[in-house]
Amino acid sequence: MMMTEAEVRLPRPPGVIRRALAAHPLAVDVFIVSWYFIGIGIGILIDVITSVEIFPGQTDQPPLSIHLQWPWWPVTALLVIAVGVALLFRRKYPLTGLFVTLAVSFGIDGGMALANGVAILFMLYAVPVYRSVRAGWLGYAVALLVSIAQVVMEATGVLTVETGPGALVAGSDPDQGVGAAFLASLMTAVWYLAILMLGINLGNRRRYVEAIIDRAHQLARERDQLAQLAVAEERSRIAREMHDIVAHSVSVMIALSEGASRAVDAAPDAAADAMRRSAETGRTALAEMRRLLGALHAPGDGAELVPQPGMSELPGLVDSFRDAGLQVGLSISGDGSGDRGQELAVYRIVQEGLTNVLRYAGTGSRSEVRVWREDRRATVEVRDFGRPEGGALPVTGVGSGRGLAGLAERARVFGGRIESGPVPPQDGGGWRLWAEIPVSTDARVGGAAPHGAVGESGAGSGSGTGAGSPDGGSERGERR
């Protein structure tokens, strides 16, 4: 997508006339071609007038140029048109146009030689501006060789033409000898060199400005791409937070509501208490969603700001699942690192793990939460022992498929990893979710799971599957 200069915020080029000429290149080209034809017409008129006998008996008037006599004048008209076309398309084909102009001008004398000489200067200037410096030097060499060839042919009497701009200063009379011919060639070389240097200077400046503008467009595109990536990342983060809030709260509310419906006749007080807890869980989830969505509004909207949950909120989280009917054991060892981002990740991992236990193992199931905190990393394990005999049916049909994927993304942010999978029956059965979240940068280079964690949970080292492994997809199909 091409951006405008206003979007890139480029300064306006200086000079009203320069901007007008740059904005209408075709009009400039037509203007130059028109004046070339006017110059040719004036040259032809001068040749005709000087060849006509003005006074009776006058014998010193020069003869009419052969290219203006029949049958050569139609060919001359075609050659003039060819030079006009070369001037018109000099921006696109400057080197070819220069060669065409040199070929047409070779051997042309009289008043037309002046107009053709000016056309050569225009074409020589256009080559380094619209092509390259190397092409400009090539055009200069060819133009100079053609001019020298005409000088030599004039000195030998083959041609009687004015050869290039130098001949207008040094003269073109073949009787003047080699010195005049050399001076004419030298003056022509200087004229051509001056025009070439002007074209090289303006051409280099033009290419430099175009490179700067192109770089500005590239930076603007990169800026927009980075902004889009930041928006996508923020959307992904909000989606993960919303999933964690909704999945946990809805699962707990469903479990409490089902328990209340079963106990409404036998234990109405317990049923009423369960419904109050369900309502409180819903209000808490609604408040968290409002705070999360309020952060998306303008700064002056007054969104309520509260700290993100961390490890200190884990006991309250576990109590909410106990109220929903899970038998949860919590074990936290070690000192915290003070990294709030890491603590939020640990909190969300425990929340997602217990939500999956409630969703798939059902109320009454037993689970254990263990957190090992070290200076450089925190290790989390959420383990359940399957659905208890005679327990309530699991809460199904509320999975979004993004739970473990979101946890894996959280772990990748810190350079950590997550493993999840079923525990073999000989080790107690159930499901195990294990995660390692590094703290410092030097600790984010792959760490292994502590042997104690595997031994305590009773899960073998091969029971878990990396969340990013090919087998992870099938496991998430069961628990998401």
Coordinates of C-alpha atoms in Angstrom, one line a residue:
M1 CA 0.0 0.0 0.0
M2 CA 1.5 3.3 -1.1
M3 CA 1.3 6.1 1.4
T4 CA 0.9 9.8 0.7
E5 CA 3.4 12.4 1.7
A6 CA 0.9 13.7 4.3
E7 CA 0.7 10.2 5.9
V8 CA 4.5 10.0 6.0
R9 CA 4.7 13.6 7.2
L10 CA 7.3 14.7 4.7
P11 CA 8.1 18.4 4.4
R12 CA 6.9 20.3 1.4
P13 CA 9.6 20.7 -1.3
P14 CA 10.8 24.4 -1.6
G15 CA 10.0 26.6 -4.6
V16 CA 6.6 27.2 -6.1
I17 CA 7.9 26.9 -9.7
R18 CA 9.9 23.8 -9.0
R19 CA 6.9 22.1 -7.4
A20 CA 4.7 23.1 -10.4
L21 CA 7.2 21.7 -12.9
A22 CA 7.6 18.5 -10.9
A23 CA 3.8 18.1 -10.7
H24 CA 3.3 18.5 -14.5
P25 CA 6.2 16.7 -16.3
L26 CA 4.2 16.1 -19.5
A27 CA 3.5 19.8 -19.9
V28 CA 7.2 20.5 -19.5
D29 CA 8.1 18.0 -22.1
V30 CA 5.5 19.3 -24.6
F31 CA 6.8 22.8 -24.0
I32 CA 10.4 21.8 -24.8
V33 CA 9.3 19.9 -28.0
S34 CA 7.2 22.9 -29.1
W35 CA 10.2 25.2 -28.8
Y36 CA 12.4 22.8 -30.6
F37 CA 10.0 22.8 -33.5
I38 CA 9.8 26.6 -33.3
G39 CA 13.6 26.7 -33.4
I40 CA 13.7 24.4 -36.4
G41 CA 11.2 26.6 -38.2
I42 CA 13.2 29.8 -37.5
G43 CA 16.4 28.0 -38.8
I44 CA 14.7 26.9 -42.0
L45 CA 13.3 30.4 -42.5
I46 CA 16.8 31.9 -42.1
D47 CA 18.3 29.4 -44.5
V48 CA 15.6 30.2 -47.1
I49 CA 16.0 33.9 -46.7
T50 CA 19.8 33.9 -47.0
S51 CA 19.6 31.7 -50.1
V52 CA 17.3 34.0 -52.0
E53 CA 18.6 36.8 -54.2
I54 CA 17.5 39.9 -52.5
F55 CA 19.2 42.5 -54.8
P56 CA 19.5 42.2 -58.6
G57 CA 22.9 40.8 -59.5
Q58 CA 23.8 39.5 -56.0
T59 CA 26.0 36.5 -56.3
D60 CA 27.4 36.0 -52.7
Q61 CA 24.3 34.4 -51.2
P62 CA 24.9 30.8 -50.1
P63 CA 22.9 28.0 -51.8
L64 CA 19.9 26.5 -50.2
S65 CA 20.9 23.5 -48.0
I66 CA 20.5 20.2 -49.7
H67 CA 18.3 18.8 -46.9
L68 CA 15.8 21.5 -47.7
Q69 CA 15.7 20.7 -51.4
W70 CA 13.6 18.2 -53.2
P71 CA 13.5 15.2 -52.7
W72 CA 15.3 15.4 -49.4
W73 CA 13.1 17.7 -47.5
P74 CA 10.5 15.0 -46.6
V75 CA 13.3 13.0 -45.1
T76 CA 14.4 16.0 -43.1
A77 CA 10.9 16.4 -41.8
L78 CA 10.9 12.8 -40.6
L79 CA 14.2 13.3 -38.9
V80 CA 13.0 16.5 -37.2
I81 CA 9.9 14.5 -35.9
A82 CA 12.3 11.8 -34.6
V83 CA 14.2 14.3 -32.6
G84 CA 10.9 15.7 -31.3
V85 CA 9.8 12.3 -30.2
A86 CA 13.2 11.7 -28.5
L87 CA 12.8 14.9 -26.6
L88 CA 9.2 14.0 -25.6
F89 CA 10.3 10.6 -24.2
R90 CA 13.7 11.7 -22.8
R91 CA 12.7 10.8 -19.2
K92 CA 12.0 7.2 -20.1
Y93 CA 14.6 6.6 -22.9
P94 CA 17.3 9.2 -22.4
L95 CA 20.2 7.3 -23.8
T96 CA 18.4 6.0 -26.8
G97 CA 17.0 9.5 -27.4
L98 CA 20.6 11.0 -27.3
F99 CA 21.8 8.5 -29.9
V100 CA 18.8 9.3 -32.2
T101 CA 19.5 13.0 -31.8
L102 CA 23.2 12.6 -32.6
A103 CA 22.4 10.5 -35.6
V104 CA 19.9 13.0 -36.9
S105 CA 22.1 16.0 -36.3
F106 CA 25.1 14.5 -38.1
G107 CA 25.7 16.4 -41.3
I108 CA 22.9 19.0 -40.8
D109 CA 24.1 22.5 -41.5
G110 CA 22.6 25.9 -41.6
G111 CA 20.1 27.3 -39.2
M112 CA 18.8 23.9 -38.2
A113 CA 22.1 22.9 -36.7
L114 CA 21.6 25.4 -33.9
A115 CA 18.3 23.8 -32.8
N116 CA 19.7 20.3 -33.1
G117 CA 22.7 21.4 -31.0
V118 CA 20.4 22.6 -28.2
A119 CA 18.5 19.3 -28.5
I120 CA 21.7 17.4 -28.0
L121 CA 22.4 19.4 -24.8
F122 CA 18.9 18.6 -23.5
M123 CA 19.4 14.9 -24.2
L124 CA 22.9 14.8 -22.7
Y125 CA 21.5 16.4 -19.5
A126 CA 18.7 13.9 -19.3
V127 CA 20.9 10.8 -19.4
P128 CA 22.5 11.2 -15.9
V129 CA 19.3 12.6 -14.4
Y130 CA 17.0 9.8 -15.4
R131 CA 19.4 6.9 -15.9
S132 CA 22.7 6.8 -14.1
V133 CA 26.1 8.5 -13.8
R134 CA 27.7 5.7 -15.9
A135 CA 25.2 6.1 -18.6
G136 CA 25.8 9.8 -18.5
W137 CA 29.6 9.3 -19.1
L138 CA 28.8 6.9 -21.9
G139 CA 26.5 9.4 -23.6
Y140 CA 29.2 12.2 -23.2
A141 CA 31.8 10.0 -24.8
V142 CA 29.6 9.1 -27.8
A143 CA 28.5 12.8 -28.2
L144 CA 32.1 13.9 -28.1
L145 CA 33.2 11.3 -30.6
V146 CA 30.5 12.3 -33.0
S147 CA 31.5 16.0 -32.7
I148 CA 35.2 15.2 -33.3
A149 CA 34.2 13.1 -36.3
Q150 CA 32.3 16.1 -37.8
V151 CA 35.3 18.4 -37.1
V152 CA 37.7 16.0 -38.9
M153 CA 35.3 15.7 -41.8
E154 CA 34.9 19.4 -41.9
A155 CA 38.6 20.0 -41.8
T156 CA 39.1 17.6 -44.8
G157 CA 36.3 19.3 -46.7
V158 CA 33.9 16.5 -46.6
L159 CA 31.3 18.5 -44.6
T160 CA 30.7 22.2 -44.2
V161 CA 28.7 22.2 -41.0
E162 CA 28.9 23.9 -37.6
T163 CA 29.9 21.1 -35.3
G164 CA 28.5 21.5 -31.8
P165 CA 28.5 24.4 -29.4
G166 CA 32.2 25.0 -29.8
A167 CA 31.9 25.8 -33.5
L168 CA 29.7 28.7 -32.7
V169 CA 32.6 30.3 -30.7
A170 CA 35.6 29.1 -32.7
G171 CA 34.1 29.2 -36.1
S172 CA 33.7 26.5 -38.7
D173 CA 35.6 27.7 -41.7
P174 CA 37.8 24.8 -43.0
D175 CA 40.4 27.3 -44.3
Q176 CA 41.3 28.2 -40.7
G177 CA 43.2 24.9 -40.4
V178 CA 43.8 22.4 -37.7
G179 CA 44.1 24.9 -34.9
A180 CA 40.5 26.2 -35.3
A181 CA 39.2 22.6 -35.6
F182 CA 41.0 21.7 -32.4
L183 CA 39.7 24.8 -30.6
A184 CA 36.1 24.0 -31.8
S185 CA 36.4 20.4 -30.5
L186 CA 37.8 21.6 -27.2
M187 CA 35.1 24.1 -26.7
T188 CA 32.5 21.5 -27.6
A189 CA 34.0 19.1 -25.0
V190 CA 33.9 21.8 -22.3
W191 CA 30.2 22.6 -23.1
Y192 CA 29.2 19.0 -23.0
L193 CA 31.2 18.4 -19.8
A194 CA 29.5 21.3 -18.1
I195 CA 26.0 20.0 -19.1
L196 CA 27.0 16.5 -18.0
M197 CA 28.2 17.7 -14.6
L198 CA 25.0 19.6 -14.1
G199 CA 23.0 16.5 -15.0
I200 CA 25.1 14.3 -12.7
N201 CA 24.6 16.7 -9.8
L202 CA 20.9 17.0 -10.2
G203 CA 20.5 13.3 -10.9
N204 CA 22.4 12.3 -7.8
R205 CA 20.3 14.7 -5.7
R206 CA 17.1 13.3 -7.3
R207 CA 18.1 9.7 -6.5
Y208 CA 19.2 10.6 -3.0
V209 CA 15.8 12.4 -2.3
E210 CA 13.9 9.4 -3.7
A211 CA 15.9 7.1 -1.5
I212 CA 15.1 9.2 1.5
I213 CA 11.4 9.3 0.6
D214 CA 11.3 5.6 0.0
R215 CA 13.0 5.0 3.4
A216 CA 10.4 7.2 5.0
H217 CA 7.6 5.2 3.4
Q218 CA 9.3 2.0 4.6
L219 CA 9.6 3.3 8.1
A220 CA 5.9 4.4 8.1
R221 CA 4.9 0.9 6.9
E222 CA 7.0 -0.7 9.6
R223 CA 5.5 1.6 12.2
D224 CA 2.0 0.6 11.1
Q225 CA 2.9 -3.1 11.1
L226 CA 4.4 -2.8 14.6
A227 CA 1.2 -1.1 15.7
Q228 CA -0.9 -3.8 14.2
L229 CA 1.2 -6.5 15.9
A230 CA 0.9 -4.7 19.2
V231 CA -2.9 -4.5 18.8
A232 CA -3.0 -8.3 17.9
E233 CA -0.8 -9.1 20.9
E234 CA -3.0 -7.0 23.2
R235 CA -6.1 -8.7 21.8
S236 CA -4.6 -12.1 22.5
R237 CA -3.7 -11.0 26.0
I238 CA -7.2 -9.8 26.7
A239 CA -8.7 -13.0 25.2
R240 CA -6.6 -15.0 27.6
E241 CA -7.6 -12.9 30.6
M242 CA -11.3 -13.1 29.6
H243 CA -11.0 -16.9 29.2
D244 CA -9.4 -17.3 32.6
I245 CA -12.1 -15.1 34.2
V246 CA -15.1 -16.6 32.5
A247 CA -14.0 -20.3 32.5
H248 CA -13.2 -20.2 36.2
S249 CA -16.3 -18.3 37.3
V250 CA -18.8 -20.1 35.1
S251 CA -17.5 -23.5 36.1
V252 CA -17.7 -22.7 39.8
M253 CA -21.2 -21.2 39.4
I254 CA -22.4 -24.2 37.5
A255 CA -21.0 -26.5 40.2
L256 CA -22.6 -24.5 43.0
S257 CA -26.0 -24.3 41.2
E258 CA -26.1 -28.0 40.5
G259 CA -25.3 -28.7 44.1
A260 CA -28.0 -26.3 45.3
S261 CA -30.5 -27.9 43.0
R262 CA -29.8 -31.3 44.5
A263 CA -29.9 -30.1 48.1
V264 CA -32.9 -27.7 47.9
D265 CA -35.3 -30.3 49.4
A266 CA -33.0 -32.1 51.8
A267 CA -30.9 -29.1 53.0
P268 CA -32.5 -25.9 52.0
D269 CA -30.1 -23.8 54.1
A270 CA -27.1 -25.4 52.4
A271 CA -28.8 -24.8 49.0
A272 CA -29.4 -21.2 49.8
D273 CA -25.7 -20.8 50.9
A274 CA -24.6 -22.4 47.7
M275 CA -26.7 -20.0 45.6
R276 CA -25.3 -17.0 47.6
R277 CA -21.8 -18.2 46.8
S278 CA -22.7 -18.6 43.2
A279 CA -24.0 -15.1 43.1
E280 CA -20.9 -13.8 44.8
T281 CA -18.7 -15.6 42.2
G282 CA -20.7 -14.1 39.4
R283 CA -20.4 -10.6 40.9
T284 CA -16.7 -11.0 41.3
A285 CA -16.3 -12.2 37.7
L286 CA -18.4 -9.3 36.5
A287 CA -16.2 -6.8 38.4
E288 CA -13.1 -8.4 37.0
M289 CA -14.5 -8.2 33.5
R290 CA -15.5 -4.5 34.0
R291 CA -12.0 -3.7 35.1
L292 CA -10.5 -5.5 32.2
L293 CA -12.7 -3.9 29.6
G294 CA -12.4 -0.5 31.4
A295 CA -8.7 -0.6 30.7
L296 CA -9.5 -0.4 27.0
H297 CA -11.3 2.9 27.3
A298 CA -9.8 6.4 27.2
P299 CA -7.6 7.4 30.2
G300 CA -10.3 9.9 31.4
D301 CA -13.0 7.3 31.7
G302 CA -12.1 6.5 35.2
A303 CA -11.6 2.7 35.0
E304 CA -11.0 1.1 38.3
L305 CA -7.4 0.0 38.7
V306 CA -6.5 -2.9 41.0
P307 CA -3.4 -5.1 41.3
Q308 CA -3.3 -8.2 39.2
P309 CA -3.7 -11.4 41.3
G310 CA -0.5 -13.2 42.4
M311 CA 0.7 -16.0 44.6
S312 CA -0.7 -14.3 47.7
E313 CA -4.2 -14.7 46.3
L314 CA -3.8 -18.5 45.7
P315 CA -5.3 -19.5 49.0
G316 CA -8.5 -17.5 48.2
L317 CA -8.6 -19.1 44.8
V318 CA -8.3 -22.6 46.2
D319 CA -11.0 -21.8 48.8
S320 CA -13.4 -20.8 45.9
F321 CA -12.9 -24.2 44.4
R322 CA -13.4 -25.9 47.7
D323 CA -16.7 -24.1 48.0
A324 CA -17.6 -25.5 44.6
G325 CA -17.1 -29.0 45.9
L326 CA -13.4 -29.9 45.1
Q327 CA -11.1 -31.4 47.6
V328 CA -8.0 -29.3 47.0
G329 CA -4.7 -29.4 48.8
L330 CA -2.3 -26.4 48.5
S331 CA 1.4 -26.5 49.1
I332 CA 3.6 -23.4 48.5
S333 CA 7.3 -23.6 49.3
G334 CA 10.2 -21.1 48.9
D335 CA 10.3 -17.3 48.7
G336 CA 8.8 -15.3 46.0
S337 CA 10.8 -13.4 43.4
G338 CA 8.7 -10.2 43.5
D339 CA 8.1 -10.5 39.7
R340 CA 4.4 -9.6 39.4
G341 CA 4.2 -10.9 35.8
Q342 CA 5.5 -14.3 36.9
E343 CA 3.1 -14.4 39.8
L344 CA 0.2 -13.6 37.6
A345 CA 1.2 -16.4 35.2
V346 CA 1.4 -18.9 38.2
Y347 CA -2.0 -17.7 39.4
R348 CA -3.6 -18.2 36.0
I349 CA -2.0 -21.7 35.6
V350 CA -3.4 -22.8 38.9
Q351 CA -6.8 -21.3 38.1
E352 CA -6.9 -23.0 34.7
G353 CA -5.7 -26.3 36.1
L354 CA -8.4 -26.4 38.9
T355 CA -11.0 -25.2 36.4
N356 CA -10.2 -28.2 34.2
V357 CA -10.4 -30.5 37.3
L358 CA -13.9 -29.1 38.2
R359 CA -15.0 -29.3 34.5
Y360 CA -13.8 -32.8 33.7
A361 CA -13.4 -34.6 37.0
G362 CA -16.4 -33.1 38.6
T363 CA -17.3 -32.1 42.2
G364 CA -16.0 -34.3 44.9
S365 CA -12.8 -35.1 43.1
R366 CA -9.4 -34.7 44.8
S367 CA -6.6 -32.6 43.5
E368 CA -3.3 -31.2 44.7
V369 CA -1.6 -27.9 43.9
R370 CA 2.1 -27.6 44.5
V371 CA 4.2 -24.4 43.9
W372 CA 8.0 -24.4 44.3
R373 CA 9.4 -20.9 44.3
E374 CA 13.1 -20.3 43.7
D375 CA 15.3 -17.3 43.0
R376 CA 15.3 -18.0 39.2
R377 CA 12.1 -19.9 38.5
A378 CA 8.8 -21.0 39.9
T379 CA 7.5 -24.5 39.2
V380 CA 3.7 -25.3 39.4
E381 CA 2.0 -28.6 39.4
V382 CA -1.8 -29.2 39.4
R383 CA -2.7 -32.9 39.8
D384 CA -6.0 -34.6 40.1
F385 CA -6.8 -38.2 40.8
G386 CA -9.7 -38.7 38.4
R387 CA -13.4 -38.7 39.0
P388 CA -14.4 -40.2 42.3
E389 CA -16.8 -43.2 42.4
G390 CA -20.4 -42.1 42.7
G391 CA -19.4 -38.5 42.2
A392 CA -21.3 -35.8 40.4
L393 CA -21.1 -35.7 36.6
P394 CA -18.4 -33.4 35.2
V395 CA -19.3 -29.9 34.0
T396 CA -18.9 -30.4 30.3
G397 CA -19.7 -28.3 27.2
V398 CA -18.2 -25.1 28.5
G399 CA -14.7 -25.5 27.2
S400 CA -13.4 -23.0 24.6
G401 CA -10.3 -24.9 23.5
R402 CA -8.0 -22.0 24.4
G403 CA -7.1 -22.8 28.0
L404 CA -3.9 -24.8 27.6
A405 CA -3.0 -22.8 24.5
G406 CA -3.3 -19.6 26.4
L407 CA -1.2 -21.0 29.3
A408 CA 1.5 -22.1 26.8
E409 CA 1.6 -18.6 25.4
R410 CA 2.0 -17.2 28.9
A411 CA 4.9 -19.5 29.6
R412 CA 6.6 -18.6 26.3
V413 CA 6.5 -14.9 27.3
F414 CA 8.8 -15.8 30.2
G415 CA 10.8 -18.4 28.3
G416 CA 9.1 -21.2 30.2
R417 CA 7.3 -24.3 29.3
I418 CA 4.2 -26.3 30.1
E419 CA 3.5 -30.0 30.1
S420 CA 0.1 -31.7 30.5
G421 CA -1.2 -35.2 30.1
P422 CA -2.9 -38.2 31.8
V423 CA -1.2 -39.9 34.7
P424 CA -0.7 -43.7 34.2
P425 CA -3.2 -45.9 36.2
Q426 CA -0.3 -47.5 38.1
D427 CA 0.7 -44.0 39.4
G428 CA -2.8 -43.1 40.6
G429 CA -4.5 -42.0 37.4
G430 CA -6.0 -38.6 36.8
W431 CA -4.4 -35.6 35.0
R432 CA -1.3 -33.6 35.6
L433 CA -0.5 -30.1 34.6
W434 CA 3.1 -29.0 35.1
A435 CA 4.7 -25.6 34.3
E436 CA 8.0 -23.9 34.8
I437 CA 8.2 -20.1 34.7
P438 CA 11.7 -18.6 34.8
V439 CA 12.4 -15.2 36.4
S440 CA 15.7 -13.9 35.2
T441 CA 16.9 -13.8 31.6
D442 CA 19.8 -16.2 32.1
A443 CA 17.5 -18.8 33.7
R444 CA 15.2 -18.8 30.6
V445 CA 17.5 -21.2 28.7
G446 CA 15.6 -24.5 29.0
G447 CA 15.3 -26.0 32.5
A448 CA 14.3 -29.5 33.5
A449 CA 11.5 -30.4 35.9
P450 CA 12.7 -31.0 39.4
H451 CA 12.9 -34.7 40.2
G452 CA 11.1 -34.0 43.5
A453 CA 8.0 -32.7 41.7
V454 CA 7.6 -35.8 39.7
G455 CA 8.2 -38.1 42.7
E456 CA 5.7 -36.3 44.9
S457 CA 3.0 -36.2 42.4
G458 CA 3.4 -39.9 41.6
A459 CA 3.6 -39.2 37.8
G460 CA 6.4 -40.7 35.9
S461 CA 8.7 -38.5 33.9
G462 CA 7.1 -39.6 30.7
S463 CA 3.5 -38.9 31.7
G464 CA 3.4 -35.3 30.6
T465 CA 3.6 -34.0 27.1
G466 CA 4.9 -30.6 26.2
A467 CA 2.3 -28.2 25.3
G468 CA 4.0 -27.3 22.1
S469 CA 4.7 -30.9 21.0
P470 CA 2.7 -32.7 18.3
D471 CA 1.0 -34.8 20.9
G472 CA -0.2 -31.8 22.8
G473 CA -3.1 -31.2 20.4
S474 CA -4.7 -34.6 21.1
E475 CA -4.4 -34.1 24.9
R476 CA -6.0 -30.7 24.7
G477 CA -8.8 -32.3 22.8
E478 CA -9.7 -33.9 26.2
R479 CA -8.8 -31.1 28.5
R480 CA -8.7 -27.6 27.0

